[in-house]
Amino acid sequence: KKDIPVANFIVHEIHCSRNIEVCRYCSELIPKSEMKNHIESEHVQVTCKCRMKMEKCLLKDHEASACPLRPAVCQYCGIQLAFNKLQDHEVYCGARTETCGECGRNILVKDLKEHPRVCG
């Protein structure tokens, strides 16, 4: 999968066919001596904490962007909780009120950022 000078092509092709394999799972070029280790370290089935099964090489991306149990931070109070709990928490948390120091009115936490524009 790389450009090879014509003068070296036959030797290169022989070397690759003897020493390199294409992974049947990810199509990466892997030295034959490392193929077993590659499959065991990258393509073995693992179970995420959310109980979803996937190849080990996909776990990190899943945990970062798709797992319902990945960490998430409430935009109102800053606490960290599981992503699948975030929406319900933010509905509750944003509905709390705080007293405005300028006008003395009770303002919903979800409206605090906009309040200074209309305060008084």
mmCIF file with all atom_site columns, C-alpha atoms in Angstrom:
data_model
loop_
_atom_site.group_PDB
_atom_site.id
_atom_site.type_symbol
_atom_site.label_atom_id
_atom_site.label_alt_id
_atom_site.label_comp_id
_atom_site.label_asym_id
_atom_site.label_entity_id
_atom_site.label_seq_id
_atom_site.pdbx_PDB_ins_code
_atom_site.Cartn_x
_atom_site.Cartn_y
_atom_site.Cartn_z
_atom_site.occupancy
_atom_site.B_iso_or_equiv
_atom_site.pdbx_formal_charge
_atom_site.auth_seq_id
_atom_site.auth_comp_id
_atom_site.auth_asym_id
_atom_site.auth_atom_id
_atom_site.pdbx_PDB_model_num
ATOM 1   C CA . LYS A 1 1   ? 0.000   0.000   0.000  1.00 0.00 ? 1   LYS A CA 1
ATOM 2   C CA . LYS A 1 2   ? 2.961   2.313   -0.571 1.00 0.00 ? 2   LYS A CA 1
ATOM 3   C CA . ASP A 1 3   ? 4.786   3.569   -3.635 1.00 0.00 ? 3   ASP A CA 1
ATOM 4   C CA . ILE A 1 4   ? 7.835   1.422   -4.383 1.00 0.00 ? 4   ILE A CA 1
ATOM 5   C CA . PRO A 1 5   ? 10.526  2.214   -6.960 1.00 0.00 ? 5   PRO A CA 1
ATOM 6   C CA . VAL A 1 6   ? 10.211  -0.077  -9.976 1.00 0.00 ? 6   VAL A CA 1
ATOM 7   C CA . ALA A 1 7   ? 13.767  -1.358  -9.467 1.00 0.00 ? 7   ALA A CA 1
ATOM 8   C CA . ASN A 1 8   ? 12.879  -2.605  -5.957 1.00 0.00 ? 8   ASN A CA 1
ATOM 9   C CA . PHE A 1 9   ? 9.369   -3.812  -6.648 1.00 0.00 ? 9   PHE A CA 1
ATOM 10  C CA . ILE A 1 10  ? 9.979   -7.559  -7.116 1.00 0.00 ? 10  ILE A CA 1
ATOM 11  C CA . VAL A 1 11  ? 12.178  -7.817  -3.998 1.00 0.00 ? 11  VAL A CA 1
ATOM 12  C CA . HIS A 1 12  ? 9.683   -5.760  -2.046 1.00 0.00 ? 12  HIS A CA 1
ATOM 13  C CA . GLU A 1 13  ? 6.740   -7.874  -3.211 1.00 0.00 ? 13  GLU A CA 1
ATOM 14  C CA . ILE A 1 14  ? 8.529   -11.088 -2.183 1.00 0.00 ? 14  ILE A CA 1
ATOM 15  C CA . HIS A 1 15  ? 9.399   -9.605  1.222  1.00 0.00 ? 15  HIS A CA 1
ATOM 16  C CA . CYS A 1 16  ? 5.796   -8.477  1.828  1.00 0.00 ? 16  CYS A CA 1
ATOM 17  C CA . SER A 1 17  ? 4.236   -11.778 0.788  1.00 0.00 ? 17  SER A CA 1
ATOM 18  C CA . ARG A 1 18  ? 6.538   -13.643 3.202  1.00 0.00 ? 18  ARG A CA 1
ATOM 19  C CA . ASN A 1 19  ? 6.383   -11.269 6.169  1.00 0.00 ? 19  ASN A CA 1
ATOM 20  C CA . ILE A 1 20  ? 3.218   -9.173  6.055  1.00 0.00 ? 20  ILE A CA 1
ATOM 21  C CA . GLU A 1 21  ? -0.454  -10.105 6.420  1.00 0.00 ? 21  GLU A CA 1
ATOM 22  C CA . VAL A 1 22  ? -3.625  -8.084  6.033  1.00 0.00 ? 22  VAL A CA 1
ATOM 23  C CA . CYS A 1 23  ? -5.730  -8.256  9.199  1.00 0.00 ? 23  CYS A CA 1
ATOM 24  C CA . ARG A 1 24  ? -9.069  -9.857  8.378  1.00 0.00 ? 24  ARG A CA 1
ATOM 25  C CA . TYR A 1 25  ? -10.838 -7.523  10.820 1.00 0.00 ? 25  TYR A CA 1
ATOM 26  C CA . CYS A 1 26  ? -9.382  -4.076  10.162 1.00 0.00 ? 26  CYS A CA 1
ATOM 27  C CA . SER A 1 27  ? -7.406  -4.503  6.899  1.00 0.00 ? 27  SER A CA 1
ATOM 28  C CA . GLU A 1 28  ? -4.238  -3.164  8.537  1.00 0.00 ? 28  GLU A CA 1
ATOM 29  C CA . LEU A 1 29  ? -0.911  -4.502  7.327  1.00 0.00 ? 29  LEU A CA 1
ATOM 30  C CA . ILE A 1 30  ? 0.621   -6.450  10.213 1.00 0.00 ? 30  ILE A CA 1
ATOM 31  C CA . PRO A 1 31  ? 3.861   -8.439  10.371 1.00 0.00 ? 31  PRO A CA 1
ATOM 32  C CA . LYS A 1 32  ? 2.951   -12.137 10.373 1.00 0.00 ? 32  LYS A CA 1
ATOM 33  C CA . SER A 1 33  ? 4.909   -12.628 13.596 1.00 0.00 ? 33  SER A CA 1
ATOM 34  C CA . GLU A 1 34  ? 2.698   -10.035 15.350 1.00 0.00 ? 34  GLU A CA 1
ATOM 35  C CA . MET A 1 35  ? -0.693  -11.023 13.930 1.00 0.00 ? 35  MET A CA 1
ATOM 36  C CA . LYS A 1 36  ? -1.777  -13.186 16.878 1.00 0.00 ? 36  LYS A CA 1
ATOM 37  C CA . ASN A 1 37  ? -0.865  -10.438 19.334 1.00 0.00 ? 37  ASN A CA 1
ATOM 38  C CA . HIS A 1 38  ? -2.602  -7.814  17.150 1.00 0.00 ? 38  HIS A CA 1
ATOM 39  C CA . ILE A 1 39  ? -5.866  -9.788  17.083 1.00 0.00 ? 39  ILE A CA 1
ATOM 40  C CA . GLU A 1 40  ? -5.747  -10.487 20.822 1.00 0.00 ? 40  GLU A CA 1
ATOM 41  C CA . SER A 1 41  ? -4.968  -6.889  21.742 1.00 0.00 ? 41  SER A CA 1
ATOM 42  C CA . GLU A 1 42  ? -7.204  -5.068  19.238 1.00 0.00 ? 42  GLU A CA 1
ATOM 43  C CA . HIS A 1 43  ? -10.020 -7.353  18.125 1.00 0.00 ? 43  HIS A CA 1
ATOM 44  C CA . VAL A 1 44  ? -10.870 -9.442  21.161 1.00 0.00 ? 44  VAL A CA 1
ATOM 45  C CA . GLN A 1 45  ? -14.461 -8.949  22.340 1.00 0.00 ? 45  GLN A CA 1
ATOM 46  C CA . VAL A 1 46  ? -14.807 -6.875  25.507 1.00 0.00 ? 46  VAL A CA 1
ATOM 47  C CA . THR A 1 47  ? -17.817 -5.696  27.475 1.00 0.00 ? 47  THR A CA 1
ATOM 48  C CA . CYS A 1 48  ? -18.215 -2.036  28.378 1.00 0.00 ? 48  CYS A CA 1
ATOM 49  C CA . LYS A 1 49  ? -19.546 -1.024  31.798 1.00 0.00 ? 49  LYS A CA 1
ATOM 50  C CA . CYS A 1 50  ? -22.869 -0.355  30.006 1.00 0.00 ? 50  CYS A CA 1
ATOM 51  C CA . ARG A 1 51  ? -22.909 -4.074  29.078 1.00 0.00 ? 51  ARG A CA 1
ATOM 52  C CA . MET A 1 52  ? -22.453 -3.465  25.348 1.00 0.00 ? 52  MET A CA 1
ATOM 53  C CA . LYS A 1 53  ? -20.037 -5.894  23.652 1.00 0.00 ? 53  LYS A CA 1
ATOM 54  C CA . MET A 1 54  ? -17.533 -4.703  21.062 1.00 0.00 ? 54  MET A CA 1
ATOM 55  C CA . GLU A 1 55  ? -13.988 -5.136  19.815 1.00 0.00 ? 55  GLU A CA 1
ATOM 56  C CA . LYS A 1 56  ? -11.390 -3.784  22.200 1.00 0.00 ? 56  LYS A CA 1
ATOM 57  C CA . CYS A 1 57  ? -10.121 -1.309  19.593 1.00 0.00 ? 57  CYS A CA 1
ATOM 58  C CA . LEU A 1 58  ? -13.564 0.371   19.557 1.00 0.00 ? 58  LEU A CA 1
ATOM 59  C CA . LEU A 1 59  ? -13.961 0.648   23.327 1.00 0.00 ? 59  LEU A CA 1
ATOM 60  C CA . LYS A 1 60  ? -12.103 3.931   23.860 1.00 0.00 ? 60  LYS A CA 1
ATOM 61  C CA . ASP A 1 61  ? -14.200 5.823   21.276 1.00 0.00 ? 61  ASP A CA 1
ATOM 62  C CA . HIS A 1 62  ? -17.391 4.242   22.631 1.00 0.00 ? 62  HIS A CA 1
ATOM 63  C CA . GLU A 1 63  ? -16.547 5.278   26.197 1.00 0.00 ? 63  GLU A CA 1
ATOM 64  C CA . ALA A 1 64  ? -15.735 8.823   25.068 1.00 0.00 ? 64  ALA A CA 1
ATOM 65  C CA . SER A 1 65  ? -18.704 9.571   22.840 1.00 0.00 ? 65  SER A CA 1
ATOM 66  C CA . ALA A 1 66  ? -21.420 6.897   22.774 1.00 0.00 ? 66  ALA A CA 1
ATOM 67  C CA . CYS A 1 67  ? -21.586 5.098   26.110 1.00 0.00 ? 67  CYS A CA 1
ATOM 68  C CA . PRO A 1 68  ? -24.707 6.048   28.073 1.00 0.00 ? 68  PRO A CA 1
ATOM 69  C CA . LEU A 1 69  ? -22.618 5.762   31.256 1.00 0.00 ? 69  LEU A CA 1
ATOM 70  C CA . ARG A 1 70  ? -19.852 8.132   30.110 1.00 0.00 ? 70  ARG A CA 1
ATOM 71  C CA . PRO A 1 71  ? -19.190 11.058  32.449 1.00 0.00 ? 71  PRO A CA 1
ATOM 72  C CA . ALA A 1 72  ? -21.105 14.275  31.802 1.00 0.00 ? 72  ALA A CA 1
ATOM 73  C CA . VAL A 1 73  ? -21.153 17.586  33.654 1.00 0.00 ? 73  VAL A CA 1
ATOM 74  C CA . CYS A 1 74  ? -24.296 19.531  34.557 1.00 0.00 ? 74  CYS A CA 1
ATOM 75  C CA . GLN A 1 75  ? -24.242 22.962  32.908 1.00 0.00 ? 75  GLN A CA 1
ATOM 76  C CA . TYR A 1 76  ? -25.923 24.534  35.936 1.00 0.00 ? 76  TYR A CA 1
ATOM 77  C CA . CYS A 1 77  ? -24.196 23.111  39.015 1.00 0.00 ? 77  CYS A CA 1
ATOM 78  C CA . GLY A 1 78  ? -21.073 21.489  37.558 1.00 0.00 ? 78  GLY A CA 1
ATOM 79  C CA . ILE A 1 79  ? -21.474 18.069  39.168 1.00 0.00 ? 79  ILE A CA 1
ATOM 80  C CA . GLN A 1 80  ? -20.400 15.034  37.174 1.00 0.00 ? 80  GLN A CA 1
ATOM 81  C CA . LEU A 1 81  ? -22.889 12.253  36.530 1.00 0.00 ? 81  LEU A CA 1
ATOM 82  C CA . ALA A 1 82  ? -23.619 9.549   33.940 1.00 0.00 ? 82  ALA A CA 1
ATOM 83  C CA . PHE A 1 83  ? -24.681 10.890  30.539 1.00 0.00 ? 83  PHE A CA 1
ATOM 84  C CA . ASN A 1 84  ? -27.950 8.935   30.643 1.00 0.00 ? 84  ASN A CA 1
ATOM 85  C CA . LYS A 1 85  ? -28.887 10.803  33.860 1.00 0.00 ? 85  LYS A CA 1
ATOM 86  C CA . LEU A 1 86  ? -27.862 14.263  32.626 1.00 0.00 ? 86  LEU A CA 1
ATOM 87  C CA . GLN A 1 87  ? -31.078 15.370  30.915 1.00 0.00 ? 87  GLN A CA 1
ATOM 88  C CA . ASP A 1 88  ? -33.348 14.583  33.882 1.00 0.00 ? 88  ASP A CA 1
ATOM 89  C CA . HIS A 1 89  ? -30.851 16.168  36.273 1.00 0.00 ? 89  HIS A CA 1
ATOM 90  C CA . GLU A 1 90  ? -30.570 19.373  34.218 1.00 0.00 ? 90  GLU A CA 1
ATOM 91  C CA . VAL A 1 91  ? -34.362 19.728  34.002 1.00 0.00 ? 91  VAL A CA 1
ATOM 92  C CA . TYR A 1 92  ? -34.511 19.536  37.805 1.00 0.00 ? 92  TYR A CA 1
ATOM 93  C CA . CYS A 1 93  ? -31.362 21.575  38.431 1.00 0.00 ? 93  CYS A CA 1
ATOM 94  C CA . GLY A 1 94  ? -32.298 24.345  35.975 1.00 0.00 ? 94  GLY A CA 1
ATOM 95  C CA . ALA A 1 95  ? -35.717 24.696  37.630 1.00 0.00 ? 95  ALA A CA 1
ATOM 96  C CA . ARG A 1 96  ? -34.183 25.706  40.977 1.00 0.00 ? 96  ARG A CA 1
ATOM 97  C CA . THR A 1 97  ? -34.232 29.418  41.766 1.00 0.00 ? 97  THR A CA 1
ATOM 98  C CA . GLU A 1 98  ? -31.638 31.851  43.041 1.00 0.00 ? 98  GLU A CA 1
ATOM 99  C CA . THR A 1 99  ? -32.184 35.399  44.203 1.00 0.00 ? 99  THR A CA 1
ATOM 100 C CA . CYS A 1 100 ? -30.803 38.088  41.918 1.00 0.00 ? 100 CYS A CA 1
ATOM 101 C CA . GLY A 1 101 ? -28.455 40.394  43.845 1.00 0.00 ? 101 GLY A CA 1
ATOM 102 C CA . GLU A 1 102 ? -29.534 43.389  41.745 1.00 0.00 ? 102 GLU A CA 1
ATOM 103 C CA . CYS A 1 103 ? -33.340 43.218  41.549 1.00 0.00 ? 103 CYS A CA 1
ATOM 104 C CA . GLY A 1 104 ? -34.063 40.775  44.399 1.00 0.00 ? 104 GLY A CA 1
ATOM 105 C CA . ARG A 1 105 ? -36.305 38.562  42.250 1.00 0.00 ? 105 ARG A CA 1
ATOM 106 C CA . ASN A 1 106 ? -36.101 34.766  42.306 1.00 0.00 ? 106 ASN A CA 1
ATOM 107 C CA . ILE A 1 107 ? -34.686 33.654  38.960 1.00 0.00 ? 107 ILE A CA 1
ATOM 108 C CA . LEU A 1 108 ? -34.653 30.124  37.535 1.00 0.00 ? 108 LEU A CA 1
ATOM 109 C CA . VAL A 1 109 ? -31.099 28.820  37.418 1.00 0.00 ? 109 VAL A CA 1
ATOM 110 C CA . LYS A 1 110 ? -31.564 28.005  33.714 1.00 0.00 ? 110 LYS A CA 1
ATOM 111 C CA . ASP A 1 111 ? -32.336 31.694  33.076 1.00 0.00 ? 111 ASP A CA 1
ATOM 112 C CA . LEU A 1 112 ? -29.472 33.195  35.128 1.00 0.00 ? 112 LEU A CA 1
ATOM 113 C CA . LYS A 1 113 ? -27.198 33.780  32.118 1.00 0.00 ? 113 LYS A CA 1
ATOM 114 C CA . GLU A 1 114 ? -29.863 35.766  30.297 1.00 0.00 ? 114 GLU A CA 1
ATOM 115 C CA . HIS A 1 115 ? -31.206 37.587  33.361 1.00 0.00 ? 115 HIS A CA 1
ATOM 116 C CA . PRO A 1 116 ? -28.627 40.432  33.533 1.00 0.00 ? 116 PRO A CA 1
ATOM 117 C CA . ARG A 1 117 ? -29.824 41.554  30.078 1.00 0.00 ? 117 ARG A CA 1
ATOM 118 C CA . VAL A 1 118 ? -33.392 42.075  31.358 1.00 0.00 ? 118 VAL A CA 1
ATOM 119 C CA . CYS A 1 119 ? -32.707 42.730  35.052 1.00 0.00 ? 119 CYS A CA 1
ATOM 120 C CA . GLY A 1 120 ? -34.485 45.701  36.633 1.00 0.00 ? 120 GLY A CA 1
#
